[in-house]
Structure formats: C-alpha cells, structure tokens
Amino acid sequence: MIEVCPLSELGPGDAVRVGSDPPIAVFHTEDGQVFAIDDTCSHQDASLADGWLEGCAVECPLHTSRFDLRSGRVDAPPAKKPVRTHRVEVVDGVIRVEMSTAPPNLPPSMAPREVVGRS
Ligand code: FES
C-alpha cells in the first residue's frame, strides 16, 4: 500500500499526484468519495491530477478527454484507452492506495520501448 496523505489535507474537489512509477492521481470528490487512477492520460503525456474534476469524472487538461474515476473508462475522446483504477482505503484518517497489477495504458510517447535485437 502507498500512503498518500491524511484525508483532511485533501479537500473535496481536490486532487493530488503521487510520485509512484507510474504516477497515480488521487481525487476527493465533492460528495466525499476518494478515487485513485493512473495520473498519466492514455492519450498523451498530461497529468490528470491537473484536470477538472466533475462528479465522478476527470477531464484531461490537455485535450479534454474525460475519464470515469470509478472504472477508468473513457467517456469523451480523443483518448481511446482507459486508465487503470487503484484500490483506495482510508485507515485512521490516512488515504492509502494499492496499485493495480494490470499493465498501464501509457501514451505512446511514454510506453516502454521494445528493444529489437539483431542477429
Ligand atoms: S493528453 Fe489527455 S486528452 Fe490528450
């Protein structure tokens, strides 16, 4: 589990970027729910923690793709691939995140490059 911060330090409507690898964005919605998704948009290299939170969705600050925080699903293009969601728990007032073990949908500019050997 990754310890993020006390819930009291993340007000409703706020988001924080966790410097994990890859980074995670944690959101505290206006109605008091806490969600964690991959921070990097699946379209290009933009931080979703810098996006606009509306209900249970975040809009990417670069090209306005919208992701559902509950599922990671894309609700508005141009992004096509979902982002991962991560399990969140609040223990003794502290937000903790368990990173998904699924492979992330990083944008092409950030995806690990395949090394092709020559023989
Ligand atoms: S970088 Fe997010 S929609 Fe383009």
mmCIF file of N, CA, C and O in Angstrom, residues 30-71:
data_model
loop_
_atom_site.group_PDB
_atom_site.id
_atom_site.type_symbol
_atom_site.label_atom_id
_atom_site.label_comp_id
_atom_site.label_asym_id
_atom_site.label_seq_id
_atom_site.Cartn_x
_atom_site.Cartn_y
_atom_site.Cartn_z
ATOM 1 N N GLU A 30 -16.559 15.930 -4.576
ATOM 2 C CA GLU A 30 -17.377 16.856 -3.780
ATOM 3 C C GLU A 30 -18.304 16.118 -2.828
ATOM 4 O O GLU A 30 -18.672 16.647 -1.772
ATOM 5 N N ASP A 31 -18.702 14.881 -3.199
ATOM 6 C CA ASP A 31 -19.604 14.142 -2.306
ATOM 7 C C ASP A 31 -18.844 13.205 -1.356
ATOM 8 O O ASP A 31 -19.424 12.314 -0.755
ATOM 9 N N GLY A 32 -17.528 13.405 -1.248
ATOM 10 C CA GLY A 32 -16.772 12.732 -0.199
ATOM 11 C C GLY A 32 -16.140 11.401 -0.549
ATOM 12 O O GLY A 32 -15.586 10.738 0.323
ATOM 13 N N GLN A 33 -16.207 10.993 -1.813
ATOM 14 C CA GLN A 33 -15.571 9.740 -2.197
ATOM 15 C C GLN A 33 -14.120 9.993 -2.613
ATOM 16 O O GLN A 33 -13.777 11.076 -3.074
ATOM 17 N N VAL A 34 -13.296 8.960 -2.441
ATOM 18 C CA VAL A 34 -11.886 9.066 -2.816
ATOM 19 C C VAL A 34 -11.589 7.999 -3.862
ATOM 20 O O VAL A 34 -11.929 6.823 -3.681
ATOM 21 N N PHE A 35 -10.987 8.421 -4.963
ATOM 22 C CA PHE A 35 -10.655 7.510 -6.062
ATOM 23 C C PHE A 35 -9.199 7.685 -6.450
ATOM 24 O O PHE A 35 -8.632 8.771 -6.302
ATOM 25 N N ALA A 36 -8.622 6.612 -6.993
ATOM 26 C CA ALA A 36 -7.245 6.680 -7.497
ATOM 27 C C ALA A 36 -7.208 6.058 -8.888
ATOM 28 O O ALA A 36 -7.741 4.971 -9.123
ATOM 29 N N ILE A 37 -6.601 6.777 -9.821
ATOM 30 C CA ILE A 37 -6.412 6.277 -11.187
ATOM 31 C C ILE A 37 -4.979 6.596 -11.607
ATOM 32 O O ILE A 37 -4.290 7.381 -10.940
ATOM 33 N N ASP A 38 -4.543 6.024 -12.717
ATOM 34 C CA ASP A 38 -3.240 6.415 -13.245
ATOM 35 C C ASP A 38 -3.266 7.909 -13.550
ATOM 36 O O ASP A 38 -4.253 8.430 -14.078
ATOM 37 N N ASP A 39 -2.180 8.588 -13.202
ATOM 38 C CA ASP A 39 -2.146 10.045 -13.385
ATOM 39 C C ASP A 39 -1.935 10.436 -14.842
ATOM 40 O O ASP A 39 -2.394 11.485 -15.281
ATOM 41 N N THR A 40 -1.233 9.614 -15.594
ATOM 42 C CA THR A 40 -0.893 9.986 -16.968
ATOM 43 C C THR A 40 -2.036 9.627 -17.904
ATOM 44 O O THR A 40 -2.474 8.469 -17.955
ATOM 45 N N CYS A 41 -2.508 10.609 -18.642
ATOM 46 C CA CYS A 41 -3.569 10.388 -19.625
ATOM 47 C C CYS A 41 -3.122 9.318 -20.613
ATOM 48 O O CYS A 41 -1.937 9.248 -20.969
ATOM 49 N N SER A 42 -4.047 8.507 -21.081
ATOM 50 C CA SER A 42 -3.686 7.443 -22.033
ATOM 51 C C SER A 42 -3.512 7.991 -23.452
ATOM 52 O O SER A 42 -3.084 7.270 -24.348
ATOM 53 N N HIS A 43 -3.813 9.277 -23.644
ATOM 54 C CA HIS A 43 -3.688 9.877 -24.978
ATOM 55 C C HIS A 43 -2.292 10.451 -25.200
ATOM 56 O O HIS A 43 -1.609 10.080 -26.150
ATOM 57 N N GLN A 44 -1.874 11.362 -24.321
ATOM 58 C CA GLN A 44 -0.527 11.928 -24.381
ATOM 59 C C GLN A 44 -0.074 12.194 -22.950
ATOM 60 O O GLN A 44 -0.792 11.892 -22.003
ATOM 61 N N ASP A 45 1.109 12.791 -22.835
ATOM 62 C CA ASP A 45 1.697 12.968 -21.509
ATOM 63 C C ASP A 45 1.112 14.184 -20.803
ATOM 64 O O ASP A 45 1.665 15.281 -20.879
ATOM 65 N N ALA A 46 -0.007 13.986 -20.127
ATOM 66 C CA ALA A 46 -0.624 15.044 -19.325
ATOM 67 C C ALA A 46 -1.008 14.448 -17.980
ATOM 68 O O ALA A 46 -1.361 13.268 -17.892
ATOM 69 N N SER A 47 -0.936 15.284 -16.942
ATOM 70 C CA SER A 47 -1.258 14.825 -15.591
ATOM 71 C C SER A 47 -2.744 15.021 -15.316
ATOM 72 O O SER A 47 -3.245 16.151 -15.307
ATOM 73 N N LEU A 48 -3.440 13.919 -15.073
ATOM 74 C CA LEU A 48 -4.881 14.014 -14.819
ATOM 75 C C LEU A 48 -5.179 14.677 -13.473
ATOM 76 O O LEU A 48 -6.266 15.214 -13.270
ATOM 77 N N ALA A 49 -4.192 14.666 -12.563
ATOM 78 C CA ALA A 49 -4.394 15.376 -11.290
ATOM 79 C C ALA A 49 -4.537 16.878 -11.518
ATOM 80 O O ALA A 49 -5.088 17.589 -10.682
ATOM 81 N N ASP A 50 -4.061 17.358 -12.678
ATOM 82 C CA ASP A 50 -4.196 18.777 -13.024
ATOM 83 C C ASP A 50 -5.487 19.041 -13.803
ATOM 84 O O ASP A 50 -5.728 20.179 -14.235
ATOM 85 N N GLY A 51 -6.287 18.002 -14.002
ATOM 86 C CA GLY A 51 -7.511 18.135 -14.789
ATOM 87 C C GLY A 51 -8.653 18.716 -13.974
ATOM 88 O O GLY A 51 -8.485 19.129 -12.823
ATOM 89 N N TRP A 52 -9.833 18.726 -14.594
ATOM 90 C CA TRP A 52 -11.023 19.285 -13.963
ATOM 91 C C TRP A 52 -11.907 18.153 -13.473
ATOM 92 O O TRP A 52 -12.340 17.291 -14.254
ATOM 93 N N LEU A 53 -12.173 18.185 -12.179
ATOM 94 C CA LEU A 53 -12.990 17.148 -11.545
ATOM 95 C C LEU A 53 -14.451 17.567 -11.583
ATOM 96 O O LEU A 53 -14.788 18.688 -11.196
ATOM 97 N N GLU A 54 -15.302 16.660 -12.077
ATOM 98 C CA GLU A 54 -16.731 16.956 -12.100
ATOM 99 C C GLU A 54 -17.466 15.676 -11.754
ATOM 100 O O GLU A 54 -17.438 14.713 -12.538
ATOM 101 N N GLY A 55 -18.076 15.644 -10.592
ATOM 102 C CA GLY A 55 -18.728 14.416 -10.132
ATOM 103 C C GLY A 55 -17.699 13.319 -9.987
ATOM 104 O O GLY A 55 -16.688 13.495 -9.304
ATOM 105 N N CYS A 56 -17.950 12.196 -10.650
ATOM 106 C CA CYS A 56 -17.014 11.062 -10.600
ATOM 107 C C CYS A 56 -16.224 10.969 -11.895
ATOM 108 O O CYS A 56 -15.892 9.864 -12.347
ATOM 109 N N ALA A 57 -15.933 12.102 -12.521
ATOM 110 C CA ALA A 57 -15.169 12.098 -13.770
ATOM 111 C C ALA A 57 -14.119 13.197 -13.710
ATOM 112 O O ALA A 57 -14.283 14.203 -13.025
ATOM 113 N N VAL A 58 -13.024 12.953 -14.445
ATOM 114 C CA VAL A 58 -11.997 13.994 -14.569
ATOM 115 C C VAL A 58 -11.755 14.256 -16.048
ATOM 116 O O VAL A 58 -11.755 13.328 -16.866
ATOM 117 N N GLU A 59 -11.608 15.529 -16.365
ATOM 118 C CA GLU A 59 -11.342 15.936 -17.738
ATOM 119 C C GLU A 59 -9.869 16.275 -17.865
ATOM 120 O O GLU A 59 -9.334 17.052 -17.064
ATOM 121 N N CYS A 60 -9.211 15.686 -18.855
ATOM 122 C CA CYS A 60 -7.783 15.898 -19.068
ATOM 123 C C CYS A 60 -7.528 17.383 -19.377
ATOM 124 O O CYS A 60 -8.251 17.990 -20.173
ATOM 125 N N PRO A 61 -6.473 17.968 -18.775
ATOM 126 C CA PRO A 61 -6.216 19.386 -19.003
ATOM 127 C C PRO A 61 -5.684 19.698 -20.398
ATOM 128 O O PRO A 61 -5.682 20.854 -20.808
ATOM 129 N N LEU A 62 -5.242 18.683 -21.145
ATOM 130 C CA LEU A 62 -4.607 18.965 -22.433
ATOM 131 C C LEU A 62 -5.602 18.951 -23.601
ATOM 132 O O LEU A 62 -5.694 19.909 -24.354
ATOM 133 N N HIS A 63 -6.359 17.862 -23.750
ATOM 134 C CA HIS A 63 -7.298 17.781 -24.896
ATOM 135 C C HIS A 63 -8.702 17.390 -24.457
ATOM 136 O O HIS A 63 -9.495 16.927 -25.274
ATOM 137 N N THR A 64 -8.979 17.507 -23.179
ATOM 138 C CA THR A 64 -10.318 17.348 -22.599
ATOM 139 C C THR A 64 -10.950 15.957 -22.737
ATOM 140 O O THR A 64 -12.176 15.842 -22.713
ATOM 141 N N SER A 65 -10.146 14.919 -22.889
ATOM 142 C CA SER A 65 -10.736 13.581 -22.737
ATOM 143 C C SER A 65 -11.278 13.477 -21.321
ATOM 144 O O SER A 65 -10.729 14.074 -20.393
ATOM 145 N N ARG A 66 -12.346 12.713 -21.158
ATOM 146 C CA ARG A 66 -12.929 12.562 -19.826
ATOM 147 C C ARG A 66 -12.880 11.090 -19.403
ATOM 148 O O ARG A 66 -13.233 10.207 -20.186
ATOM 149 N N PHE A 67 -12.423 10.860 -18.181
ATOM 150 C CA PHE A 67 -12.295 9.512 -17.648
ATOM 151 C C PHE A 67 -13.210 9.349 -16.431
ATOM 152 O O PHE A 67 -13.278 10.231 -15.573
ATOM 153 N N ASP A 68 -13.870 8.206 -16.363
ATOM 154 C CA ASP A 68 -14.709 7.864 -15.215
ATOM 155 C C ASP A 68 -13.797 7.373 -14.099
ATOM 156 O O ASP A 68 -13.042 6.409 -14.286
ATOM 157 N N LEU A 69 -13.850 8.015 -12.940
ATOM 158 C CA LEU A 69 -12.952 7.654 -11.842
ATOM 159 C C LEU A 69 -13.271 6.282 -11.265
ATOM 160 O O LEU A 69 -12.429 5.654 -10.646
ATOM 161 N N ARG A 70 -14.506 5.806 -11.446
ATOM 162 C CA ARG A 70 -14.896 4.516 -10.865
ATOM 163 C C ARG A 70 -14.383 3.351 -11.684
ATOM 164 O O ARG A 70 -14.096 2.291 -11.155
ATOM 165 N N SER A 71 -14.256 3.546 -12.990
ATOM 166 C CA SER A 71 -13.886 2.429 -13.864
ATOM 167 C C SER A 71 -12.628 2.705 -14.685
ATOM 168 O O SER A 71 -12.043 1.778 -15.238
#
